[in-house]
Short mmCIF file of C-alpha atoms and ligand atoms in Angstrom, two decimals:
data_model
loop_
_atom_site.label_atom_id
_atom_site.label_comp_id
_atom_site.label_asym_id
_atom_site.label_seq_id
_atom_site.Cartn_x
_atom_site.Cartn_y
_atom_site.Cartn_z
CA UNK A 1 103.49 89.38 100.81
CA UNK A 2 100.34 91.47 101.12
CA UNK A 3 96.68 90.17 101.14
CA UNK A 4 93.95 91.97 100.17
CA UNK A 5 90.65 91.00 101.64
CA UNK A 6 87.18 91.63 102.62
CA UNK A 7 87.22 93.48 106.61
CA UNK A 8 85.01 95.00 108.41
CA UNK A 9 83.82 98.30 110.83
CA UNK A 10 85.53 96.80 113.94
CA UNK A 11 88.76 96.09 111.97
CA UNK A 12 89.37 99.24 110.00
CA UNK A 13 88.63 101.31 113.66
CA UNK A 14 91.88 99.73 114.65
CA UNK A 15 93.45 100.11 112.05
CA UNK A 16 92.80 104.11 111.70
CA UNK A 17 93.74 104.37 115.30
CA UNK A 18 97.08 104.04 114.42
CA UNK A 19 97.51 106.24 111.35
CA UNK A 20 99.04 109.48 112.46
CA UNK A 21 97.36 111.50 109.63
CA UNK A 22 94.04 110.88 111.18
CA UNK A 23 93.59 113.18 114.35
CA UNK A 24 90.24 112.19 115.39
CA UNK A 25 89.75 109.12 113.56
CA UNK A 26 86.03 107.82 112.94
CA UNK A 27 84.46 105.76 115.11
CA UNK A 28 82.45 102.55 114.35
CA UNK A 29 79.18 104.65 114.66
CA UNK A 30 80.39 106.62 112.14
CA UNK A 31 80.77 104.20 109.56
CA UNK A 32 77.83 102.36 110.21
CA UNK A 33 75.98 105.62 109.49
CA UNK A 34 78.12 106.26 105.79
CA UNK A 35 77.52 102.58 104.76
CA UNK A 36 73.39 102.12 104.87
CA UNK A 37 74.03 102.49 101.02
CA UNK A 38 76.19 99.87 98.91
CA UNK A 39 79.77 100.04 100.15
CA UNK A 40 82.92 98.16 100.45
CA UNK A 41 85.87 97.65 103.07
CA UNK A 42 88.96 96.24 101.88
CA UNK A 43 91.98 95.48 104.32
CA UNK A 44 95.52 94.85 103.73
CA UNK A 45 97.21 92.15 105.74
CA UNK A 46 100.85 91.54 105.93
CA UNK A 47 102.47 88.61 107.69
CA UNK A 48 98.87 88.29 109.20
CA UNK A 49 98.91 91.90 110.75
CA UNK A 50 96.58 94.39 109.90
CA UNK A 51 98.31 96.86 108.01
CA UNK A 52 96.28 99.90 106.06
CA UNK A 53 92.39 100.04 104.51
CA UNK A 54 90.20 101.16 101.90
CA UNK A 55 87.05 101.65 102.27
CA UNK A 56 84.16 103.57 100.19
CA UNK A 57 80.31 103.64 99.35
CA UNK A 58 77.93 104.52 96.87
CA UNK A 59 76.56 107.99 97.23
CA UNK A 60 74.79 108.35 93.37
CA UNK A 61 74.78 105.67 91.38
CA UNK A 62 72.86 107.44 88.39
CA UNK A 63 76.45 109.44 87.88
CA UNK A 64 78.45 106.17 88.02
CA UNK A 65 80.76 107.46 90.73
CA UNK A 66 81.49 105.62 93.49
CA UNK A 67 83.57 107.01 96.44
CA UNK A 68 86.09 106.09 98.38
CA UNK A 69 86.23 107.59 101.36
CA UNK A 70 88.54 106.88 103.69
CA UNK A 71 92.06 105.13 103.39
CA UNK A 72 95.47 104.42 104.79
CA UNK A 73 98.66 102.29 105.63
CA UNK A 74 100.72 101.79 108.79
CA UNK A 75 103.65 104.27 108.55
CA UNK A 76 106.17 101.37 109.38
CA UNK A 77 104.51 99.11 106.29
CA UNK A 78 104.56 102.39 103.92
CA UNK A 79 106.09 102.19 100.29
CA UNK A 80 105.46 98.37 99.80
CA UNK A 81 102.52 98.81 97.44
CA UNK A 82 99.75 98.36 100.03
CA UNK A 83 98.18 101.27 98.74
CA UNK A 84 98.60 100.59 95.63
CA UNK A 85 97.15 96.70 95.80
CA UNK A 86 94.17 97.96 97.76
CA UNK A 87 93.10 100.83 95.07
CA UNK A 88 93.65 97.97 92.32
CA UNK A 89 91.21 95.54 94.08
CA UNK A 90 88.76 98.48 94.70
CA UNK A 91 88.84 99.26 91.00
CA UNK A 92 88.20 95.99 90.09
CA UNK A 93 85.13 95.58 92.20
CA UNK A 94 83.74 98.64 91.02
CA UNK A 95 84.07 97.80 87.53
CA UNK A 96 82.66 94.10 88.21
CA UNK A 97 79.59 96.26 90.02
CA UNK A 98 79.22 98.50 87.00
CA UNK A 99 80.71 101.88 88.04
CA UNK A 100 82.52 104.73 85.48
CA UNK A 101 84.01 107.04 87.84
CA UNK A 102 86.16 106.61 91.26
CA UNK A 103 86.30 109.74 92.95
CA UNK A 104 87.67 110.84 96.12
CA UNK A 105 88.64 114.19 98.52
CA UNK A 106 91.30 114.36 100.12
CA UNK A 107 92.93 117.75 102.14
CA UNK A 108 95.58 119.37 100.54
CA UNK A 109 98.11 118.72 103.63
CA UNK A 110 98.12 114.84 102.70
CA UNK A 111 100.83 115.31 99.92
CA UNK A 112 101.54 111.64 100.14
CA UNK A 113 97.94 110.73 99.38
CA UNK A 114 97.77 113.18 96.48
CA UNK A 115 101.17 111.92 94.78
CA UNK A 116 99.77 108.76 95.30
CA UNK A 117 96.67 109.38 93.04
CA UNK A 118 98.05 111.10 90.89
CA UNK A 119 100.76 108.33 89.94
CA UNK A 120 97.71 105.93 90.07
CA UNK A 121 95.66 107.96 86.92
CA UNK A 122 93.59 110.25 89.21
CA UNK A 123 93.33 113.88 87.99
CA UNK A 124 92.08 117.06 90.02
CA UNK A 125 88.66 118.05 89.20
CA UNK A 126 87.80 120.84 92.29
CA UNK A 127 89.50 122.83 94.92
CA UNK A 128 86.81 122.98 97.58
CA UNK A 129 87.59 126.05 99.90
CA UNK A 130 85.37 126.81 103.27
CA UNK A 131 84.62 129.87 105.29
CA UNK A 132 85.10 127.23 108.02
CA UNK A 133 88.14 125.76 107.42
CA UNK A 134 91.27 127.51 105.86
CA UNK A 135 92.67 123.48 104.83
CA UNK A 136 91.57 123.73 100.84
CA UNK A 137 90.31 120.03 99.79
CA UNK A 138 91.22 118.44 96.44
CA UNK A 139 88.64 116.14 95.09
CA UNK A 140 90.14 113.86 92.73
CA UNK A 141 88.50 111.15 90.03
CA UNK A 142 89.61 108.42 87.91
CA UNK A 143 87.63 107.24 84.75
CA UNK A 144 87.41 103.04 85.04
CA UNK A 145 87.97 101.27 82.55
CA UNK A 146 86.08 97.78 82.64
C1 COA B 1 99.05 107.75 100.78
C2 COA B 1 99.31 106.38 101.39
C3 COA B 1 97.98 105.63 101.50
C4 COA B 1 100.27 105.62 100.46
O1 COA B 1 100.41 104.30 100.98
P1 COA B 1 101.61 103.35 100.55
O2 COA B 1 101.21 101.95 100.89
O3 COA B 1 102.89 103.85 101.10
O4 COA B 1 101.64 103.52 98.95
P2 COA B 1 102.31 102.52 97.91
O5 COA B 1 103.49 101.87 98.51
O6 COA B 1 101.27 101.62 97.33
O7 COA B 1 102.80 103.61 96.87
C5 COA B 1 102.78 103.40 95.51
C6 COA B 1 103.43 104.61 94.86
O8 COA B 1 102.82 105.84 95.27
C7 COA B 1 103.80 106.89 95.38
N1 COA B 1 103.91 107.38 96.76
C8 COA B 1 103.27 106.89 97.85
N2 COA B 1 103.61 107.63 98.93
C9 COA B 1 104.48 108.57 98.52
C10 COA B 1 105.21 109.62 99.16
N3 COA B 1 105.11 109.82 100.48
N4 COA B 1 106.02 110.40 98.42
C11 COA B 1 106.15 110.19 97.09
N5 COA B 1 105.50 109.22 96.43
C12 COA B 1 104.69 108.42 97.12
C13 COA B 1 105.09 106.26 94.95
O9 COA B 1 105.22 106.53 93.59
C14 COA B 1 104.89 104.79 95.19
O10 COA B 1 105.62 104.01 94.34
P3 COA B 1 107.13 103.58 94.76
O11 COA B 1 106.97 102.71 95.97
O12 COA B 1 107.56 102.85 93.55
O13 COA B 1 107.87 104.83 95.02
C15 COA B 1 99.97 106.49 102.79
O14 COA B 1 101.06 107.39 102.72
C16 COA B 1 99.03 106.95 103.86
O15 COA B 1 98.38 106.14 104.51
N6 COA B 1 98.95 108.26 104.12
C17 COA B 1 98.11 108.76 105.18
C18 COA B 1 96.67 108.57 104.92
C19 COA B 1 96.05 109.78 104.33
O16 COA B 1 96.65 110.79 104.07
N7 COA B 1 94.76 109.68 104.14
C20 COA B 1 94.06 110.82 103.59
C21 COA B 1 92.64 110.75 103.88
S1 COA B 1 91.73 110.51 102.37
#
């Protein structure tokens, strides 16, 4: 069974640590410094382990949108619906707190991530390419509906 919940800094750290996608994941400093607006960190448990996260925070609130910016699940716990029952209870509290728009960006390597939003309602609304960085990023939105 999964359970959703409220988590915080420390606990989504640890998590990331062990998701393989993430090469340098953040570090705690890094989301304290993203979530000095309105934000939200949801965890997924299963059989009381830590398992994947969602977390995301409010960057304009005039254009409804909120974003979620970082995400992921265990590679072992993978294909049981944890993303799935975390994006659900982020769209809910969104709604509740009076947002339109979920929008996210995600680099066009993480197929998994992109079929998973786009099964989920999301559509493609930019291709964001840098002199930087030759990785293209796909930013991605959902209209809620309350
Ligand atoms: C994308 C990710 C979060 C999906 O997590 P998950 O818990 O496996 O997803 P769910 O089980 O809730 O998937 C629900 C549906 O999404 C689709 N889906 C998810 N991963 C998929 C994959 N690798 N290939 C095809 N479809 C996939 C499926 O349709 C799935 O439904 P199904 O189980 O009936 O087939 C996970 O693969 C992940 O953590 N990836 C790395 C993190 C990442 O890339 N982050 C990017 C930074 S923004």
């Amino acid at each position: 069974m999964i359970n959703i919940r409220r988590g915080s800094i420390e606990e989504v750290v640890e998590i990331s640590k062990k998701i393989p996608e993430f090469n340098n994941p953040y570090q705690a400093e890094d989301y304290q410094a993203k979530f000095n607006t309105k934000h939200i960190i949801l965890v997924a448990e299963m059989n009381n382990q830590l398992v994947g996260f969602k977390c995301g925070y409010e960057r304009d609130f005039s254009t409804g949108k909120f974003y979620s910016w970082m995400g992921g699940v265990l590679p072992e716990y993978r294909k049981s619906g944890v993303a799935r029952d975390l994006l659900i209870a982020m769209e809910e509290w969104c709604v509740n707190e009076g947002y339109k728009i979920l929008e996210f960006k995600t680099l066009n390597e993480h197929k998994s991530m992109l079929i998973f939003s786009l099964k989920y309602g999301f559509e493609i609304t930019e291709v964001i390419n840098s002199p930087k960085d030759p990785r293209k990023r796909i930013v991605l939105q959902k209209q809620l509906k309350p």
